[in-house]
Coordinates of C-alpha atoms and ligand atoms in Angstrom, one line a residue:
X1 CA 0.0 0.0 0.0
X2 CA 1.2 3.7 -0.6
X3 CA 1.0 5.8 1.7
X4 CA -1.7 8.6 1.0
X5 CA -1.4 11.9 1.0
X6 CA -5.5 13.8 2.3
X7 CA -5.4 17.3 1.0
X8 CA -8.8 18.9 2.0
X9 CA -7.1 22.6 0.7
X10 CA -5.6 23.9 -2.3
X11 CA -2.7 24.5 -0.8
X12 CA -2.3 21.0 0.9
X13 CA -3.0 20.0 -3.3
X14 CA 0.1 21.7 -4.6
X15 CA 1.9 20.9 -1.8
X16 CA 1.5 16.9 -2.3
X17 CA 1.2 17.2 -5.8
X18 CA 5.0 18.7 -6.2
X19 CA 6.3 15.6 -5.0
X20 CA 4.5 13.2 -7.2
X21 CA 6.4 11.3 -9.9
X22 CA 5.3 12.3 -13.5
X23 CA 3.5 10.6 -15.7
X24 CA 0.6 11.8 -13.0
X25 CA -3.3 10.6 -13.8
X26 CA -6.0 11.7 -12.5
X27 CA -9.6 10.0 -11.1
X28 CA -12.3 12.6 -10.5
X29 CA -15.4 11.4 -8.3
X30 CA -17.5 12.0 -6.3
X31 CA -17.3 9.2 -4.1
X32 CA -19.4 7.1 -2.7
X33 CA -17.0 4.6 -4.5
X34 CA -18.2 1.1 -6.2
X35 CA -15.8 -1.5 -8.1
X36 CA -16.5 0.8 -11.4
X37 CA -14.3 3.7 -9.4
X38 CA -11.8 1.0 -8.3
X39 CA -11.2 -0.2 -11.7
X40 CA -10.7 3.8 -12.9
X41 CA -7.8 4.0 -10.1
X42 CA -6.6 0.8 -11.1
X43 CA -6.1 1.6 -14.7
X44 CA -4.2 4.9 -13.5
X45 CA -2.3 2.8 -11.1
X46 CA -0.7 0.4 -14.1
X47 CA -0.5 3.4 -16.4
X48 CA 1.2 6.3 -14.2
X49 CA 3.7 6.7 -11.8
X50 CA 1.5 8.6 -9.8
X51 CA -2.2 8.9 -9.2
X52 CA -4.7 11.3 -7.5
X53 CA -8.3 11.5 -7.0
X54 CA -11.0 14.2 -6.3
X55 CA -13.8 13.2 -3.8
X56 CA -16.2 15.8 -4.2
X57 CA -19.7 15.9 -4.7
X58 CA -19.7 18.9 -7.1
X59 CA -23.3 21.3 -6.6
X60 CA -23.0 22.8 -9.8
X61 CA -23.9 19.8 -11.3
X62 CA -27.0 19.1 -9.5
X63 CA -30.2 20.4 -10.8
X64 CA -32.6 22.3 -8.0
X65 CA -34.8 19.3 -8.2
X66 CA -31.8 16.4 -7.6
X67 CA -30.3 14.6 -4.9
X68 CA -27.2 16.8 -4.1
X69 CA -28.7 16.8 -0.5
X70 CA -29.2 13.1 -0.3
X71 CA -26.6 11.7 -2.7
X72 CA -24.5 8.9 -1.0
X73 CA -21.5 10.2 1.1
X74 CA -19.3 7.8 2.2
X75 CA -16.3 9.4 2.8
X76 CA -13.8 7.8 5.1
X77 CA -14.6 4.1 3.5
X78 CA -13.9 5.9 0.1
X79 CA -10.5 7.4 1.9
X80 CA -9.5 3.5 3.0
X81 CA -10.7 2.3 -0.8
X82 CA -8.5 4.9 -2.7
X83 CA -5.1 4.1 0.1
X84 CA -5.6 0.4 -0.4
X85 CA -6.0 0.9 -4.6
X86 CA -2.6 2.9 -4.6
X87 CA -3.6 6.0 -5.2
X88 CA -1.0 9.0 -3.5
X89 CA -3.3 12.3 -2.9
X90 CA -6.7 12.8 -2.7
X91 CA -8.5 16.2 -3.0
X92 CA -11.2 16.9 -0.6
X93 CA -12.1 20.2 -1.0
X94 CA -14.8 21.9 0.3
X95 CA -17.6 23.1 -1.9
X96 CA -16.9 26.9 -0.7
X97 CA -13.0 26.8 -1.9
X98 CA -14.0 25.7 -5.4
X99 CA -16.3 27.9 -5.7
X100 CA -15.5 30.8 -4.1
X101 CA -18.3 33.7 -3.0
X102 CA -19.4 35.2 -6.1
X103 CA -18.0 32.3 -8.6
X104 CA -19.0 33.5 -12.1
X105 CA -17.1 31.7 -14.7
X106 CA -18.1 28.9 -15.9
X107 CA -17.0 26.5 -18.9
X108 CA -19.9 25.4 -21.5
X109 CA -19.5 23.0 -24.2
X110 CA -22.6 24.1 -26.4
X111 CA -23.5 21.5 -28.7
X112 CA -22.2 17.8 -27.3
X113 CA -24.2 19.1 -24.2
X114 CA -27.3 20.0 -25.3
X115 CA -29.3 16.2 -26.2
X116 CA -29.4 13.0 -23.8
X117 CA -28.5 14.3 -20.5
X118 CA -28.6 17.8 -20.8
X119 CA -31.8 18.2 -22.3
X120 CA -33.6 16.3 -18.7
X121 CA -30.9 17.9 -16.9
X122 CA -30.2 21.7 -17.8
X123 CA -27.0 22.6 -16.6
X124 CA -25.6 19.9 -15.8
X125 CA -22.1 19.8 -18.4
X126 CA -21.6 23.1 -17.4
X127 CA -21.2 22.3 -14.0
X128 CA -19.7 19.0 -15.0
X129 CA -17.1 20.6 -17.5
X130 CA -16.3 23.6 -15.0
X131 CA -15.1 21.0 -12.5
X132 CA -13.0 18.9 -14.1
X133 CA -11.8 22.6 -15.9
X134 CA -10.5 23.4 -12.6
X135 CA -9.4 19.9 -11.2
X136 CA -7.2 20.0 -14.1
X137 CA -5.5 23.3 -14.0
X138 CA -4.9 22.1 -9.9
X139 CA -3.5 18.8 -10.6
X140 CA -2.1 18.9 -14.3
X141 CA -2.6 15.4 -14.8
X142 CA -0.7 13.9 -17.5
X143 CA -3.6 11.5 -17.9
X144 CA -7.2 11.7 -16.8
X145 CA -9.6 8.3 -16.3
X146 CA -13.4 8.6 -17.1
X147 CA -16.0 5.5 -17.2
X148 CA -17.6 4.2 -20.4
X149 CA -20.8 4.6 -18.0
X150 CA -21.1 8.1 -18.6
X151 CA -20.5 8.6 -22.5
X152 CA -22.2 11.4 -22.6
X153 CA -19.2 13.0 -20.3
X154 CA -16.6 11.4 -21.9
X155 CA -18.0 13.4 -25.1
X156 CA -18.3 16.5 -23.8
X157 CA -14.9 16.4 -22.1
X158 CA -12.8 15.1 -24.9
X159 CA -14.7 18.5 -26.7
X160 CA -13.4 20.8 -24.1
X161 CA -10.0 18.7 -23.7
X162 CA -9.6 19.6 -27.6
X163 CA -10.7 23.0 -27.8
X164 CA -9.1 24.2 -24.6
X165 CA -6.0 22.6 -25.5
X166 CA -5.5 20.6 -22.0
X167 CA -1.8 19.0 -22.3
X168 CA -3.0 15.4 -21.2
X169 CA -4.5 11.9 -22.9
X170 CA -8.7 11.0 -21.8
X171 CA -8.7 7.6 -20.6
X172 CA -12.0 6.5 -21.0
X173 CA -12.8 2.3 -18.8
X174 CA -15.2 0.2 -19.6
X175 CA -18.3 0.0 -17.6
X176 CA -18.1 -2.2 -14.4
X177 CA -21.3 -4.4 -14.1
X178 CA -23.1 -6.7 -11.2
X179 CA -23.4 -9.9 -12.2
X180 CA -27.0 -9.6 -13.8
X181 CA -25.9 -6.8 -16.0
X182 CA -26.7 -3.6 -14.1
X183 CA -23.4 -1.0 -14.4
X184 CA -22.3 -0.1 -10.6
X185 CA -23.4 3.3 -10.1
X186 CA -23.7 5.6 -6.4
X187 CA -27.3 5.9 -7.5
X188 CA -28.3 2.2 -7.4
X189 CA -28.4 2.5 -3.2
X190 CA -31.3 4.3 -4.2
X191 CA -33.3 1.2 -5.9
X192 CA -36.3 -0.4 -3.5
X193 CA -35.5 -4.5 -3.8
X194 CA -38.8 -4.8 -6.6
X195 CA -36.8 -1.7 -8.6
X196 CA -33.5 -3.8 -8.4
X197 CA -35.1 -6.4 -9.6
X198 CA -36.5 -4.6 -12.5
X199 CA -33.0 -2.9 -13.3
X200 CA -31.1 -5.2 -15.3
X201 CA -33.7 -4.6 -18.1
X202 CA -31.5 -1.6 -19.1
X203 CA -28.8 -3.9 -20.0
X204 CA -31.0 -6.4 -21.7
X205 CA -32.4 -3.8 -23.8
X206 CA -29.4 -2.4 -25.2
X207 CA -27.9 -6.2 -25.7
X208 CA -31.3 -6.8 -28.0
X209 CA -30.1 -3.7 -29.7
X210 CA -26.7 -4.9 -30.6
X211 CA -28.0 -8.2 -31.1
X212 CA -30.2 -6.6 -34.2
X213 CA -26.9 -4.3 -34.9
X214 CA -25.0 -7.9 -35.4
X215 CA -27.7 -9.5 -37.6
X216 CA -27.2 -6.3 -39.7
X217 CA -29.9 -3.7 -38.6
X218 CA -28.9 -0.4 -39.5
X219 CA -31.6 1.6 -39.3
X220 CA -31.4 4.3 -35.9
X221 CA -35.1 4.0 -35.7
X222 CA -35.4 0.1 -35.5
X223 CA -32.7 0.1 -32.6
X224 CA -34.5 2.9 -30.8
X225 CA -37.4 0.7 -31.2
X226 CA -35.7 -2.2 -30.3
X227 CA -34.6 -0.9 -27.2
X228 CA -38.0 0.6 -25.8
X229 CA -39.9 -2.5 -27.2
X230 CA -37.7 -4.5 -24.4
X231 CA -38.1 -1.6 -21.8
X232 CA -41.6 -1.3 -22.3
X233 CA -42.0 -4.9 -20.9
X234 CA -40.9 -3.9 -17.5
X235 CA -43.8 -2.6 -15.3
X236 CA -41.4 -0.2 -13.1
X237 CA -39.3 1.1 -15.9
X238 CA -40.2 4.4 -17.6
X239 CA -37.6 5.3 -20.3
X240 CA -36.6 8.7 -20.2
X241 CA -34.7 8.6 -23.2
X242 CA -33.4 5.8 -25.6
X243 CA -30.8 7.0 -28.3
X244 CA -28.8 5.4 -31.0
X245 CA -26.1 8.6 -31.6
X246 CA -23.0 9.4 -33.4
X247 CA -20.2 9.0 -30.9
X248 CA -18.7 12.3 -31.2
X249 CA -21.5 14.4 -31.6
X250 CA -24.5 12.2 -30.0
X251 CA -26.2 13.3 -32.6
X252 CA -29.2 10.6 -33.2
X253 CA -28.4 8.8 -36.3
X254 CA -30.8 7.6 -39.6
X255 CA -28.8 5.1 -40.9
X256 CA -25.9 3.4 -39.0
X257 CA -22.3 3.9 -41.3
X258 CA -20.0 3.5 -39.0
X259 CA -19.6 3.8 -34.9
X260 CA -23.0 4.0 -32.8
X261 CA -23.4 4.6 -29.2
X262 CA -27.1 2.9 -28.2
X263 CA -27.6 4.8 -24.8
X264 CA -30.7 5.4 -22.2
X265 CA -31.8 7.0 -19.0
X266 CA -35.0 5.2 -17.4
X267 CA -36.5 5.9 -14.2
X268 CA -37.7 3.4 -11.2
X269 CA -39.8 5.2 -9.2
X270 CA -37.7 8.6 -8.2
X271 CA -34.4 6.3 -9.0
X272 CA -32.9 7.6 -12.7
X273 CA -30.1 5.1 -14.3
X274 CA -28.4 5.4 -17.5
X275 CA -26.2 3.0 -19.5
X276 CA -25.2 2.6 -23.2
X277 CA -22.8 0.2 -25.4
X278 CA -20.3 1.4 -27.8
X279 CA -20.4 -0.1 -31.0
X280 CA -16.2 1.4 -32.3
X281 CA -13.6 0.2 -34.5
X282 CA -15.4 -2.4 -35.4
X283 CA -16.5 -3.6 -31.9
X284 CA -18.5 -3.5 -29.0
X285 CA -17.6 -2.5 -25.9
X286 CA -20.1 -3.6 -23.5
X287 CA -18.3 -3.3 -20.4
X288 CA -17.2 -6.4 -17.5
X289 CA -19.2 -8.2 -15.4
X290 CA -18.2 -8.3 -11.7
X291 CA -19.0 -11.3 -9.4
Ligands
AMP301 P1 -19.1 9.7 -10.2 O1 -18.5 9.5 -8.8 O2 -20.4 9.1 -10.4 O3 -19.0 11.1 -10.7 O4 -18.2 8.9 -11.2 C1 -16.8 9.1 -11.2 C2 -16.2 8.4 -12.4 O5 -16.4 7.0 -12.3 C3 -16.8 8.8 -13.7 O6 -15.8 8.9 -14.7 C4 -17.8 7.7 -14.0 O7 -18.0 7.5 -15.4 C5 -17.0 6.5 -13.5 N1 -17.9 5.4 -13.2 C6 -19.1 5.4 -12.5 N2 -19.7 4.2 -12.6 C7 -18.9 3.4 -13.3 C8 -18.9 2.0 -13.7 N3 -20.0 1.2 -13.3 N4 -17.9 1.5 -14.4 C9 -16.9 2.3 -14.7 N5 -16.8 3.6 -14.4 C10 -17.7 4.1 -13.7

């Protein structure tokens, strides 16, 4: 185990960070930390000579009418996770150091944040975008993890990472899963034993998707289809969205030419998940089952 360095102050950041060994990557969270963050810290662990992670449950990113006040806060088992996963510093700032009285600036990546997410959550890039803006300029991370989970993120990042002109490579890992399919996620605490139940049907309605993708469906309308026909079959699930996209721009797609992320947020009850598959360079990538 290394031994890990707790900075809950900017200062205390700079500090630690000085004496990290270079190539450094970086882990945002906001803890509350499942095998899906593990397996982010673990990829920067085998990749860098140095890793850090943020534990900070970022307001900005929160709509009025979300859980910012309930979301899962587990801090000092996340602390032990991150020491025992090799990770050197962790940032634990506190909400009125990152954003300091008045804060006014804020970064927006217009287009790739508009559809998906950000049309049933208004706001929420920008505060997602502004965060990692300024974990970025306090850590300089030669490499940065993100989770396959959240592809609407890894979008709009790699969009800012471009035309900001960050110095450092995205990592993006694939999705950690339970057993029956459903990707880890803080949220899934949330779920009443019936609505767990229910769950998996996320990941059983995107695999029907690619399934029809395989037998040589193209069409974006058959796989959106394809995917609410199978969510539609599930009394506790209401579909929010379902999306077969471009990639890059998460544009909804006709026809199918190339690379297609199938993707979809669906309520249980006051519970919303999302998940998605990739369908790149010629495969899928579906993400690992745990367990
Ligand atoms: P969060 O704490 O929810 O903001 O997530 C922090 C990071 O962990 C983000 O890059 C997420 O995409 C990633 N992540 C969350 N759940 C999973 C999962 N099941 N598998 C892989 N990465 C994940």
């Amino acid at each position: 185990m290394t031994s890990m360095k707790v900075a809950s102050t900017l200062d205390e950041l700079r500090e630690s960070r000085r004496s990290c060994a270079s190539p450094f990557g970086l882990v945002p969270t906001m803890g509350a930390l499942h095998a899906g963050h593990v397996a982010l810290v673990r990829r920067a662990r085998a990749e860098c000579a140095s890793v850090g992670a943020s534990l900070f449950v970022n307001p900005a990113q929160f709509g009025s009418n979300e859980d910012l006040s309930n979301y899962p806060r587990t801090f000092q088992r996340d602390l032990e996770l991150l020491g025992a996963t090799g990770a050197n510093v962790v940032y634990t700032p506190r909400a009125e150091e990152v954003y300091p009285p008045g804060f006014q600036t804020f970064v927006t990546v217009d287009e790739v944040s508009r559809p998906l997410e950000g049309a049933s959550r208004p706001g929420h890039f920008r505060g997602v975008a502004t965060i990692v803006a300024k974990l970025f300029l306090v850590f300089s991370p030669d490499r940065a993890y993100f989770g396959q989970k959240d592809a609407q993120q890894v979008a709009v990042i790699r969009r800012m990472v471009r035309d900001l002109g960050f110095p450092l490579t995205v990592v993006v890992v694939p999705t950690v899963r339970e057993r029956d399919g459903l990707a880890l996620s803080s949220r899934n605490a949330y779920l009443s034993p019936a609505e767990r139940t229910a769950a998996p049907v996320l990941f059983r309605a995107l695999s029907a998707a690619a399934e029809a993708f395989d037998r040589g469906e193209r069409s974006g309308d058959w796989l959106r289809a394809t995917m609410k026909s199978v969510l539609s079959r599930e009394p506790l699930a209401e579909p929010v969205y379902v999306s077969a996209a471009d990639p890059e721009t998460l544009g909804e797609l006709g026809e199918v030419a190339g690379d297609v992320l199938l993707s979809m947020a669906v309520r249980f009850g006051s519970t919303r998940l999302i998940d998605n598959f990739l369908f790149e360079r010629g495969r899928w990538e579906t993400g690992i089952r745990e367990g």
